[in-house]
Amino acid sequence: MAPVLEVSGLSTVFHTRAGIVRAVQDVSFSVEAGETLAIVGESGCGKTMTALSLMRLIPSPPGEITAGSVKVAGTDLLKLDEPGMRKMRGSQIAMIFQEPMTALNPLLTVGRQIAEMVSLHENVSRRAANARAVEMLHHVRIPAPERRAREYPHQMSGGMRQRAMIAMALACRPKVLIADEPTTALDVTIQAQVLDLIGDLRKELGTAVVLITHDLGVVAETADRMIVMYAGRKVEEGTTKDLFADPSHPYLQGLLASIPKFGAGEGTRLREIPGIVPALNNLPKGCAFAPRCSAAVAKCQEAIPPLETKRPGHAAACWVT
Amino acid sequence: MLLDVTDLRKTFPARTGLFGNVIDRVHAVDGVSFRIAEGRTLGLVGESGCGKSTVGRAILRLIEPSSGTIRFQGDDITNLPPKQMRALRRRMQIVFQDPYSSLNPRKRAGDIVAEPLLVHGIANAAERREMTEAIFAKVGLQPRQMGLFPHQFSGGQRQRISIARALALGPAFIVADEPVSALDVSVQAQVINLLMDLQAQDGLSYLFISHNLAVVEHVSHDVAVMYLGRIVEHTDKATIFAKPLHPYTQALMAAVPVADPSVRRDKKHVMGDVPSPIDRPKGCHFHPRCPLAQPRCRTEEPVLREVQPNHRVACHLVA
C-alpha cells in the first residue's frame, strides 16, 4: 500500500536573538492509511514542531521550514500557497491538540464550529452541515449529541471537549490526523476512553494517525510503528513491538529502563539518564546524545551518526550499537 | 505511629447566594483515615478532583481541616496554635508538583534552601552556609550552584532544589504532591531515585500523592485509592496491584497504559466522567460508572471496612 503521508528531509529552524534554533533537522517518515505512527520524545525534542511543520502552522517569522517535502496523497504541502494550504487543512490533514479549550472557540457552540468546518470544505446547505455536526458528535460517542451541539465548550468536561475536537477534526474525513499529546491533560480513565475512540475511528475511516506523545505507555498500547526524536533529529525508527523488545539506540534503551514497571519488585532502582537535553541553539558537534551516553566513544563527539538499518524495518542513528 | 489521621474532612463553600449565604459545598475530603509508620511511604492515588492534594495540605495545616484529628508522633496537632504549628513544620514538609512556580524566581538557589534555617533561627550565617552546602551535595546538586537563580536550572534540578529546601530542617515526614509529574521521564527517574535514597538514609516517611500508578507502585509500601473525597481501597502495595478488589481500583489499573506492546489487550474501559464533587451521586459515589452496580449501590453508602487483614475496601459487592 502506498503511504498517504510522506515526509522527507524536513528541517525547521527558528531565527532568535540567541542564534538559530534547529528545531527539526532532516526528519523523514511515512504513514499508511489506517496506520498509527507515534513520534516519541521528551520536551524540546522537536516532536510538536514536526507536527506544526506538517500543518504549515509554524509562525513565520521567526520560524522557517528550510528544507524537505510533506506529501499527502502525492501533493507536496510545502509547495502550496496559503489559500491552497487552507483547502488541505481539515479536508486532507487535520490536527488535534493537547488542550482542547485553546483550540475551540469559546464564543461559538460546538455544533456551529463543526458545521463551519464542513461548509468551508464542502458545498452543502447549512442544514446539512448542522446535521453532519450532530452526526459527528454521535460518532465520537458523545451522549445526547443534538443537545451537546448547542452547548459551548466551557459547558463540557475535558474529556468531552477532546471528543468534540476529534469530531471537528474528522468531520471532513481527512486522510491524515495529527494528534499532539491528545490525552496528556486528561485523567487516566478518560485517557483510555479517548485513545480507544481514536483507535476505533482510525479503523472505521481508514485515517492515518500521527500520534505525538512523551508517554511510552500510550505508544505501546496504540502505535503500530514509532520514531524516536532527540534534539530535533530522528534517532530511531521501527515497529513498536520491535523497538520495545530490542531498542538499538542508547537513548531509547535509557528511556525504557527509566520508567517504573509494574511488578518490578522491592528495591529495584530505576535507571537514570544523567544530565539534561542540550539546548537546540548550541548543539554539540557530534551525536547530540553523546554527552549523556554511557556507551559514547571518541567518534561520537566528532560526527553526527547517520540513520542505519540495524535489521529489516528497524533503523537507528548510533555509531556504537 | 508517625502519622495518624482519623476521619479527616474538608469542605469548601462552592456557591454563595445573593446575601453571601453558602448554597453549595464541595466535599473535597470526606472522612479519610490512615496511618503512616516511620520510614514508610503511603501512596495516595486518584484522578483530578478526588481530594488527594487537599489531604496532603490539610495534614500540614496549610489549609485548615473542617473536622477530624491529625496525630503526629503521638501528639494531636489538629488544633495547634499557629506558633506551635510553625515549630512543628521543622518535622513535616511538602514538595510540590511544579518546580517552576514553587521557587521564588528572584532568590538564589542557596538562599531558597537556607531560608527555612533562617526562619527557624537555626545556626549563624557561616554555619548555615555549611549546612546548605551539605544539603546541596545530598540532593545531587553542586555547592557551587548555590549562587544561581531558579531559571538557570533544568526542571529536574529545580525539583532537587525543592527537595533540598524540604530537607533543610531535617524533617521526619514529607508530603510529596505529584513531585515528578511535571518532569520528563528520563529526569523523573533521577528524582524518584533521590527520594528513595533519602528514605533509605534518613528513615523519612512520605505521603506520596500521584495520579501515576506505575510511579506509586515503585515508591510506595502501602497504597490508598481515593474517589470523590473518600478512600475506596487501602492496603499494601503488593496486594492492591495483584488483587485490587474495588471496581474503581480495577478500572484505574485497566486504564493505565502499560509500556509493553506484548501485553496489549482488549480492555473494557470504564465509561463516563468523574462526577462533580459538589453534586456527588447518592449511595456509592462510583455507582453511575460501575459495571457491577446493583440497586443497593444507588441508595446505600458503602463503608470502608476490613475485608481481609490489612485490606480495607468500600464496596457492597466485596465479601
Short mmCIF file of C-alpha atoms in Angstrom, two decimals, chain A residues 41-43 141 157-160 163 187-193 195-196 214-224 240-241 244-245 251 255-256 258-277 292, chain B residues 46-49 154 157 160 183-194 196-197 211-215 217-218 220-221 237 241 248 251-265 267-274 289:
data_model
loop_
_atom_site.label_atom_id
_atom_site.label_comp_id
_atom_site.label_asym_id
_atom_site.label_seq_id
_atom_site.Cartn_x
_atom_site.Cartn_y
_atom_site.Cartn_z
CA GLY A 41 10.49 12.16 22.69
CA GLU A 42 10.90 14.45 25.67
CA SER A 43 10.20 18.17 25.89
CA ARG A 141 -19.82 8.81 21.33
CA SER A 157 -15.81 18.34 30.65
CA GLY A 158 -12.20 17.98 29.47
CA GLY A 159 -12.77 14.53 28.02
CA MET A 160 -15.94 15.68 26.26
CA ARG A 163 -14.06 14.27 21.79
CA ASP A 187 -7.30 11.65 33.73
CA VAL A 188 -6.30 8.04 33.08
CA THR A 189 -9.81 6.61 32.84
CA ILE A 190 -10.75 9.38 30.38
CA GLN A 191 -7.44 8.96 28.53
CA ALA A 192 -8.25 5.30 27.98
CA GLN A 193 -11.65 6.23 26.53
CA LEU A 195 -7.39 6.52 22.97
CA ASP A 196 -9.96 3.78 22.31
CA HIS A 214 6.03 11.58 25.58
CA ASP A 215 4.22 8.65 27.20
CA LEU A 216 5.77 5.32 26.25
CA GLY A 217 2.77 3.53 27.76
CA VAL A 218 0.44 5.27 25.30
CA VAL A 219 2.80 4.36 22.44
CA ALA A 220 2.95 0.71 23.46
CA GLU A 221 -0.83 0.46 23.57
CA THR A 222 -1.74 2.33 20.40
CA ALA A 223 1.05 2.64 17.81
CA ASP A 224 1.95 0.24 15.01
CA THR A 240 6.54 -0.63 18.23
CA LYS A 241 6.93 -4.29 19.20
CA PHE A 244 10.31 -2.03 22.84
CA ALA A 245 11.72 -5.56 22.71
CA TYR A 251 18.68 6.91 24.26
CA LEU A 255 14.17 5.82 28.31
CA LEU A 256 12.71 2.34 28.54
CA SER A 258 13.94 4.71 33.34
CA ILE A 259 10.17 4.14 33.50
CA PRO A 260 8.82 2.29 36.54
CA LYS A 261 7.32 -1.07 35.59
CA PHE A 262 4.55 -2.90 37.34
CA GLY A 263 5.68 -5.81 39.45
CA ALA A 264 9.37 -4.94 39.20
CA GLY A 265 9.83 -5.98 42.82
CA GLU A 266 11.03 -4.37 46.01
CA GLY A 267 14.15 -2.23 46.00
CA THR A 268 14.78 -2.18 42.25
CA ARG A 269 16.42 1.03 41.16
CA LEU A 270 15.30 2.96 38.12
CA ARG A 271 17.97 3.60 35.56
CA GLU A 272 18.72 7.29 35.22
CA ILE A 273 19.83 9.09 32.10
CA PRO A 274 22.33 11.55 33.57
CA GLY A 275 22.34 15.19 32.52
CA ILE A 276 19.76 17.10 30.51
CA VAL A 277 18.64 17.63 26.92
CA ARG A 292 24.65 11.81 28.31
CA GLY B 46 -6.77 9.15 42.36
CA GLU B 47 -7.91 11.30 39.47
CA SER B 48 -8.17 15.07 39.44
CA GLY B 49 -10.64 16.43 41.96
CA SER B 154 16.51 22.49 34.44
CA GLN B 157 17.35 20.28 39.09
CA ARG B 160 16.06 18.86 43.58
CA LEU B 183 9.25 16.16 34.64
CA ASP B 184 10.42 14.29 31.56
CA VAL B 185 10.71 10.53 32.01
CA SER B 186 14.49 10.39 31.95
CA VAL B 187 14.60 13.04 34.68
CA GLN B 188 11.67 11.51 36.60
CA ALA B 189 13.86 8.51 37.36
CA GLN B 190 16.57 10.75 38.85
CA VAL B 191 14.11 12.37 41.27
CA ILE B 192 12.39 9.11 42.24
CA ASN B 193 15.75 7.50 42.97
CA LEU B 194 16.74 10.52 45.05
CA MET B 196 14.08 6.65 47.76
CA ASP B 197 17.77 7.09 48.63
CA HIS B 211 -2.08 10.00 39.61
CA ASN B 212 0.65 7.84 38.06
CA LEU B 213 0.09 4.27 39.23
CA ALA B 214 3.41 2.94 37.94
CA VAL B 215 5.32 5.56 39.92
CA GLU B 217 3.83 1.16 42.72
CA HIS B 218 7.55 1.83 42.53
CA SER B 220 5.11 3.01 48.00
CA HIS B 221 4.80 0.44 50.76
CA LYS B 237 1.28 -2.34 47.59
CA PHE B 241 -1.64 -4.29 42.41
CA TYR B 248 -12.83 1.66 40.71
CA ALA B 251 -10.89 0.35 36.37
CA LEU B 252 -7.95 2.58 37.20
CA MET B 253 -5.49 -0.28 36.76
CA ALA B 254 -7.08 -1.29 33.45
CA ALA B 255 -6.90 2.28 32.16
CA VAL B 256 -3.19 2.76 32.78
CA PRO B 257 -1.27 2.31 29.54
CA VAL B 258 1.46 -0.27 30.07
CA ALA B 259 4.78 0.36 28.36
CA ASP B 260 4.95 -3.11 26.87
CA PRO B 261 3.38 -3.73 23.46
CA SER B 262 3.40 -7.50 24.00
CA VAL B 263 0.76 -7.23 26.74
CA ARG B 264 -1.58 -5.06 24.67
CA ARG B 265 -5.01 -6.37 25.41
CA LYS B 267 -9.71 -3.97 27.77
CA LYS B 268 -13.11 -2.92 28.94
CA HIS B 269 -12.79 0.69 29.95
CA VAL B 270 -14.98 2.39 32.48
CA MET B 271 -17.37 4.83 30.84
CA GLY B 272 -18.39 8.35 31.76
CA ASP B 273 -16.73 11.25 33.50
CA VAL B 274 -15.86 11.78 37.14
CA ARG B 289 -19.76 4.34 36.26
#
